[in-house]
Short mmCIF file of C-alpha atoms in Angstrom, two decimals:
data_model
loop_
_atom_site.label_atom_id
_atom_site.label_comp_id
_atom_site.label_asym_id
_atom_site.label_seq_id
_atom_site.Cartn_x
_atom_site.Cartn_y
_atom_site.Cartn_z
CA MET A 1 5.54 -25.27 64.95
CA LYS A 2 5.70 -22.85 64.89
CA ARG A 3 9.05 -22.07 63.51
CA LEU A 4 7.96 -25.25 60.83
CA LEU A 5 5.22 -22.85 58.87
CA SER A 6 7.44 -19.69 59.42
CA VAL A 7 9.85 -21.60 56.63
CA LEU A 8 7.00 -23.14 54.77
CA GLY A 9 6.07 -19.57 54.50
CA ILE A 10 9.51 -18.45 53.02
CA VAL A 11 9.52 -20.89 51.20
CA ALA A 12 5.85 -20.05 49.63
CA ILE A 13 7.56 -17.03 49.06
CA SER A 14 10.04 -17.14 47.18
CA SER A 15 8.45 -19.70 45.21
CA SER A 16 5.77 -17.90 44.35
CA ALA A 17 8.51 -14.64 43.37
CA GLY A 18 10.47 -17.11 41.61
CA SER A 19 7.53 -17.92 39.63
CA SER A 20 7.03 -14.34 39.09
CA VAL A 21 10.43 -14.27 37.38
CA MET A 22 10.42 -16.90 35.11
CA ALA A 23 7.00 -15.67 33.11
CA CYS A 24 8.56 -12.47 33.07
CA GLY A 25 11.16 -13.35 31.44
CA ASN A 26 9.23 -15.44 29.80
CA SER A 27 7.26 -12.82 28.05
CA LYS A 28 7.97 -11.63 24.52
CA ASP A 29 9.27 -8.04 23.93
CA SER A 30 6.90 -6.11 21.88
CA ILE A 31 6.97 -4.30 18.16
CA ALA A 32 3.66 -2.49 17.00
CA ILE A 33 3.02 -2.69 12.72
CA VAL A 34 0.16 -0.02 12.53
CA LEU A 35 -1.19 -0.38 9.34
CA SER A 36 -3.49 2.07 6.65
CA THR A 37 -6.26 -0.80 6.33
CA THR A 38 -6.17 -4.07 5.96
CA ALA A 39 -10.13 -4.38 4.24
CA ASN A 40 -8.02 -4.17 1.21
CA PRO A 41 -5.88 -7.61 0.34
CA TYR A 42 -2.78 -5.74 -0.34
CA PHE A 43 -2.49 -5.15 2.69
CA SER A 44 -3.97 -8.20 4.45
CA THR A 45 -1.82 -9.44 3.11
CA MET A 46 1.28 -7.99 4.61
CA LYS A 47 -0.35 -8.61 7.85
CA SER A 48 -0.81 -12.16 7.30
CA VAL A 49 2.85 -12.74 6.38
CA ALA A 50 4.12 -11.44 9.41
CA GLU A 51 1.31 -12.41 11.62
CA ALA A 52 3.43 -16.04 10.15
CA TYR A 53 6.90 -14.05 10.10
CA GLU A 54 6.47 -13.73 13.10
CA LYS A 55 7.42 -17.16 13.91
CA GLU A 56 10.77 -16.91 13.40
CA THR A 57 11.29 -13.97 16.14
CA SER A 58 11.74 -13.69 18.98
CA TYR A 59 9.46 -10.62 19.01
CA GLN A 60 5.64 -10.34 19.28
CA PHE A 61 3.53 -8.31 16.48
CA LYS A 62 1.15 -5.71 17.71
CA PHE A 63 -1.41 -4.85 15.17
CA TYR A 64 -3.31 -2.11 14.57
CA ASP A 65 -5.69 -0.61 11.42
CA SER A 66 -5.43 2.59 10.76
CA GLN A 67 -8.81 2.02 8.31
CA ASP A 68 -7.59 4.71 5.94
CA LYS A 69 -8.03 7.31 8.54
CA SER A 70 -5.38 9.87 9.26
CA ASP A 71 -6.76 10.70 12.81
CA LEU A 72 -7.24 6.94 13.70
CA GLU A 73 -3.91 6.35 12.35
CA THR A 74 -2.29 8.77 15.18
CA SER A 75 -4.03 7.80 18.03
CA ASN A 76 -3.22 3.50 16.76
CA ILE A 77 0.05 5.18 17.64
CA GLU A 78 -0.53 6.95 20.61
CA ASN A 79 -2.59 3.48 22.24
CA ALA A 80 0.74 1.66 20.62
CA LEU A 81 3.17 3.62 22.81
CA THR A 82 1.37 3.08 26.02
CA ALA A 83 2.14 -0.83 25.87
CA GLN A 84 5.85 -0.22 25.38
CA PRO A 85 6.65 -1.83 22.36
CA LYS A 86 10.01 -1.74 21.36
CA GLY A 87 10.05 -0.93 18.74
CA VAL A 88 7.37 0.65 16.12
CA ILE A 89 6.55 0.27 11.63
CA VAL A 90 3.91 2.44 10.58
CA ASN A 91 1.96 1.88 7.55
CA PRO A 92 1.06 5.58 7.33
CA VAL A 93 -3.15 6.72 6.18
CA ASN A 94 -0.99 10.39 5.14
CA ALA A 95 2.55 11.05 4.45
CA GLU A 96 1.41 14.43 5.01
CA ASN A 97 0.71 14.12 8.46
CA SER A 98 3.29 12.90 10.23
CA SER A 99 2.20 14.16 14.13
CA GLY A 100 1.76 10.00 15.04
CA GLY A 101 5.61 8.98 13.26
CA LYS A 102 6.92 12.14 15.38
CA LYS A 103 5.47 10.80 18.82
CA VAL A 104 7.56 7.11 18.10
CA ILE A 105 10.53 9.91 17.24
CA ASP A 106 10.00 11.93 20.66
CA ALA A 107 9.54 8.03 22.96
CA ASN A 108 12.39 7.78 21.34
CA LEU A 109 11.74 4.23 19.49
CA PRO A 110 13.45 3.24 16.22
CA LEU A 111 10.62 3.77 13.51
CA VAL A 112 10.33 1.97 10.40
CA THR A 113 7.64 2.82 7.84
CA VAL A 114 6.24 0.51 4.76
CA ASP A 115 4.74 0.16 1.60
CA ARG A 116 4.58 4.56 2.69
CA GLU A 117 6.33 6.43 3.43
CA PHE A 118 6.12 10.46 5.58
CA ASP A 119 6.59 13.57 3.47
CA SER A 120 9.01 14.55 6.84
CA LYS A 121 11.73 11.35 5.97
CA ILE A 122 11.67 10.91 10.21
CA GLY A 123 12.19 7.62 11.64
CA GLU A 124 14.97 5.25 10.91
CA GLY A 125 13.98 4.53 6.93
CA SER A 126 11.45 3.37 4.31
CA PHE A 127 10.51 -0.28 2.45
CA VAL A 128 8.54 1.40 -1.10
CA THR A 129 7.95 0.49 -4.29
CA ASP A 130 9.34 2.69 -5.99
CA ASN A 131 6.21 4.50 -6.93
CA LYS A 132 7.04 7.01 -9.34
CA VAL A 133 9.21 4.78 -11.61
CA GLU A 134 6.95 1.95 -11.56
CA ALA A 135 3.34 4.57 -12.64
CA GLY A 136 6.47 5.43 -15.65
CA LYS A 137 6.33 2.11 -17.22
CA LEU A 138 2.73 1.66 -17.04
CA PHE A 139 2.78 5.33 -19.12
CA ASP A 140 5.02 3.54 -21.22
CA ALA A 141 3.35 0.34 -21.72
CA VAL A 142 -0.05 2.07 -22.72
CA THR A 143 1.19 4.75 -25.59
CA LYS A 144 3.87 1.71 -26.87
CA TYR A 145 0.34 -0.90 -27.22
CA LYS A 146 -2.15 2.75 -28.53
CA ASN A 147 0.46 4.07 -30.52
CA LEU A 148 -0.71 7.22 -31.16
CA GLY A 149 2.26 8.94 -32.66
CA ASP A 150 1.55 12.74 -32.04
CA GLN A 151 -2.07 12.65 -30.69
CA LYS A 152 -1.89 12.76 -26.37
CA LEU A 153 -3.26 9.61 -24.89
CA LYS A 154 -6.71 10.67 -23.59
CA VAL A 155 -6.24 9.03 -19.59
CA TYR A 156 -9.70 8.77 -17.63
CA ILE A 157 -7.69 9.15 -14.30
CA ILE A 158 -9.52 7.47 -10.82
CA ARG A 159 -6.87 8.59 -8.17
CA GLY A 160 -6.79 6.99 -4.17
CA VAL A 161 -6.50 9.00 -0.64
CA SER A 162 -5.55 12.97 -1.04
CA GLY A 163 -1.77 13.12 0.63
CA ALA A 164 -1.03 9.79 0.17
CA ASP A 165 2.34 8.18 -0.84
CA ALA A 166 1.81 6.35 -2.74
CA SER A 167 -1.14 7.78 -4.86
CA ASN A 168 0.65 11.27 -5.33
CA LYS A 169 3.78 9.02 -6.45
CA ARG A 170 1.81 6.95 -9.05
CA TYR A 171 0.00 9.84 -10.71
CA ALA A 172 3.34 12.35 -11.25
CA GLY A 173 4.62 9.28 -12.64
CA PHE A 174 1.88 8.44 -14.66
CA VAL A 175 0.48 12.49 -15.16
CA SER A 176 2.20 14.44 -14.22
CA ASP A 177 5.83 13.78 -15.86
CA HIS A 178 3.60 13.64 -19.23
CA GLN A 179 1.98 16.96 -19.65
CA ASP A 180 2.99 17.25 -22.52
CA LYS A 181 1.31 13.85 -24.20
CA ILE A 182 -2.16 12.95 -22.35
CA GLU A 183 -4.54 15.20 -22.31
CA LEU A 184 -7.44 14.70 -18.52
CA VAL A 185 -10.96 14.21 -19.44
CA ASN A 186 -12.64 13.06 -16.19
CA ALA A 187 -15.43 16.32 -16.16
CA THR A 188 -14.03 18.00 -13.82
CA ASN A 189 -10.52 18.75 -11.83
CA GLY A 190 -9.08 14.90 -12.61
CA GLU A 191 -6.54 15.58 -9.46
CA SER A 192 -8.81 15.44 -7.14
CA ASN A 193 -11.02 12.53 -8.33
CA PHE A 194 -9.84 10.53 -4.94
CA GLN A 195 -11.85 7.17 -3.89
CA ASN A 196 -10.48 5.97 -1.14
CA TRP A 197 -8.51 3.03 -2.77
CA GLU A 198 -12.47 1.34 -2.32
CA ARG A 199 -13.59 -1.03 -5.14
CA ASP A 200 -17.80 -0.25 -4.83
CA LYS A 201 -16.37 3.39 -5.27
CA ALA A 202 -14.19 3.87 -8.19
CA LYS A 203 -17.31 1.60 -10.06
CA ASN A 204 -19.84 4.10 -8.81
CA ASP A 205 -17.26 6.46 -10.15
CA VAL A 206 -17.25 4.72 -13.35
CA GLN A 207 -20.44 4.60 -14.00
CA THR A 208 -22.41 8.19 -13.00
CA ASN A 209 -19.41 9.41 -15.70
CA PHE A 210 -19.19 7.39 -18.74
CA THR A 211 -20.95 9.45 -20.58
CA THR A 212 -20.27 12.91 -20.09
CA ALA A 213 -16.21 11.32 -19.66
CA VAL A 214 -14.89 8.11 -19.88
CA LYS A 215 -16.30 7.60 -22.89
CA ASN A 216 -13.62 9.22 -24.53
CA ALA A 217 -11.26 8.25 -22.10
CA ASP A 218 -8.23 5.58 -24.41
CA VAL A 219 -7.17 4.66 -21.04
CA ILE A 220 -8.10 4.69 -17.35
CA PHE A 221 -5.77 4.45 -14.61
CA ALA A 222 -7.08 3.72 -11.14
CA GLU A 223 -3.51 4.10 -8.93
CA ASN A 224 -4.51 0.74 -7.52
CA ASP A 225 -5.93 -2.96 -8.49
CA GLU A 226 -8.92 -2.37 -6.21
CA MET A 227 -10.40 0.73 -7.74
CA ALA A 228 -9.25 -1.05 -11.35
CA MET A 229 -11.25 -3.54 -10.89
CA GLY A 230 -14.36 -1.98 -9.49
CA ALA A 231 -13.64 0.15 -13.64
CA LEU A 232 -13.87 -3.22 -14.96
CA ALA A 233 -16.82 -4.02 -13.44
CA ALA A 234 -18.79 -0.76 -14.11
CA LEU A 235 -18.51 -1.28 -17.40
CA LYS A 236 -18.78 -5.49 -18.09
CA GLU A 237 -22.58 -5.13 -15.89
CA GLY A 238 -23.29 -1.78 -18.62
CA ASP A 239 -24.91 -1.20 -20.84
CA ASP A 240 -23.40 -1.36 -24.45
CA SER A 241 -21.78 1.78 -25.18
CA MET A 242 -20.20 1.10 -21.77
CA LYS A 243 -19.53 -2.84 -23.41
CA ASN A 244 -18.19 -1.51 -26.17
CA TRP A 245 -15.75 0.95 -24.86
CA LEU A 246 -13.53 -2.15 -23.70
CA LYS A 247 -13.07 -3.27 -27.58
CA THR A 248 -10.27 -0.12 -27.61
CA GLY A 249 -10.52 1.57 -23.98
CA LEU A 250 -7.83 0.22 -21.47
CA VAL A 251 -8.22 -0.22 -17.71
CA VAL A 252 -5.02 -0.30 -16.10
CA GLY A 253 -4.40 -0.92 -12.01
CA PHE A 254 -1.18 -1.26 -9.80
CA ASP A 255 -0.26 -3.23 -6.67
CA GLY A 256 -0.36 -6.49 -8.14
CA ASN A 257 -3.85 -8.50 -6.87
CA THR A 258 -4.15 -11.71 -7.25
CA ASP A 259 -7.78 -11.53 -9.24
CA ALA A 260 -5.69 -8.49 -11.22
CA LYS A 261 -3.90 -10.48 -12.39
CA GLU A 262 -5.68 -13.77 -12.97
CA SER A 263 -7.65 -10.98 -15.42
CA ILE A 264 -5.10 -9.71 -17.26
CA SER A 265 -3.90 -13.46 -18.59
CA LYS A 266 -7.22 -12.89 -20.18
CA TRP A 267 -7.21 -10.78 -21.96
CA THR A 268 -6.65 -10.81 -25.82
CA ASN A 269 -7.15 -8.15 -28.44
CA GLU A 270 -10.63 -10.60 -28.64
CA THR A 271 -11.28 -10.86 -24.88
CA SER A 272 -10.39 -7.18 -24.57
CA ASP A 273 -12.37 -6.78 -21.70
CA ASN A 274 -10.24 -7.70 -18.82
CA LEU A 275 -7.96 -5.49 -16.80
CA PHE A 276 -5.34 -5.18 -19.30
CA LEU A 277 -1.56 -4.12 -17.34
CA THR A 278 -0.60 -3.41 -13.28
CA ILE A 279 2.59 -3.37 -11.76
CA GLU A 280 3.22 -6.76 -8.81
CA GLN A 281 4.57 -4.74 -6.05
CA ASN A 282 6.14 -7.13 -3.16
CA PRO A 283 3.81 -6.64 0.17
CA SER A 284 5.76 -9.37 1.41
CA LEU A 285 9.22 -8.86 1.13
CA MET A 286 8.12 -4.82 2.05
CA ILE A 287 6.94 -5.62 5.94
CA LYS A 288 9.81 -8.59 6.71
CA GLN A 289 12.22 -6.03 5.91
CA ALA A 290 10.67 -4.02 7.10
CA ILE A 291 10.22 -6.39 9.86
CA ASP A 292 14.13 -6.68 9.78
CA SER A 293 14.84 -3.47 10.01
CA VAL A 294 13.18 -2.83 13.20
CA ILE A 295 15.40 -5.83 14.71
CA LYS A 296 18.66 -5.28 12.88
CA ILE A 297 18.03 -1.42 14.75
CA LEU A 298 17.95 -3.12 18.01
CA LYS A 299 19.46 -5.51 18.15
CA ASP A 300 23.30 -2.79 17.32
CA GLY A 301 21.94 -1.01 19.52
CA LYS A 302 22.73 2.08 17.74
CA GLU A 303 22.00 5.98 18.57
CA LEU A 304 18.51 6.82 16.94
CA ALA A 305 18.04 8.37 13.32
CA LYS A 306 15.42 10.60 13.89
CA LYS A 307 15.96 11.48 9.78
CA TYR A 308 16.99 9.23 6.97
CA GLU A 309 17.53 10.51 2.51
CA ASN A 310 16.45 7.90 1.00
CA TYR A 311 14.59 5.36 1.20
CA THR A 312 15.05 1.24 0.28
CA ALA A 313 13.79 0.00 -2.85
CA VAL A 314 11.63 -3.55 -2.25
CA SER A 315 11.48 -4.28 -7.11
CA ALA A 316 8.11 -4.60 -9.12
CA ASN A 317 7.56 -6.03 -11.83
CA LEU A 318 4.71 -4.57 -15.22
CA ILE A 319 2.41 -7.69 -15.29
CA LYS A 320 0.47 -7.48 -19.06
CA PRO A 321 -1.10 -9.52 -20.78
CA GLN A 322 1.13 -12.21 -23.17
CA GLY A 323 2.96 -10.95 -26.11
CA ILE A 324 2.21 -7.47 -25.40
CA ASN A 325 4.70 -4.63 -26.00
CA GLU A 326 7.55 -7.44 -26.54
#
């Protein structure tokens, strides 16, 4: 009887061990995806696309929201690393702060950035829109429509986040590269008019500064669509002088959010109280390419790169009213 119990005990232990090994074999390796924010529709789209794309891979994706805070991004990356992911994708809050990214490199894991780069270009690569080039297209379209001749284009600028790669490059493409052709009308230094990519903050900024600065502008350039739509709301909900500004003034954004594109589709010379232009980026394609890149790196098993030279440009489109600049 004792021998029988002993045999049964061995069988039970073996069965238990076998179940444990089976469970371990079925568990998915993970890839950490650290986003600057999910409050912005652009980045929430990126997250939802990645969640759907996860089913097409053999990996589990773990998401972290940095709420547009560099210190939280670093903390998120540290927390992600404790979960022992196979790779890390980061959408940086601030291009100048790569402390979190360096921790990924130190952990000898593949690092890929998406939508924005770290200035230090650490990691395997980056999948981004060429923000500087695309912002230049916005400037060209505005000046062609305005046809000011030798006069300078008067611009009221609403910026994103200080140090953010996208903010720096969009400012360069629309403003810095055309210093001899524009005049910033911001009452204070327009270069530092940061509204954190947020609709409500941009709306309040335009409401507060209309009489001292905005009213003198030919165009409001907001560095993303959320802020552009906030600026537009301030003007449409304002007094007659603000509404009248929209008869000749233009509001321009960047990203290609759904409500921005809908507004542009309604713009005509008679219904000019709508957004005029935006650049439609492709966050869905960006995040998929970043995921594919990490998976390929893991599959190839090559020595990991600590830095890269050139980012991978993801295509973008200029969205404008029908018949404009044809």
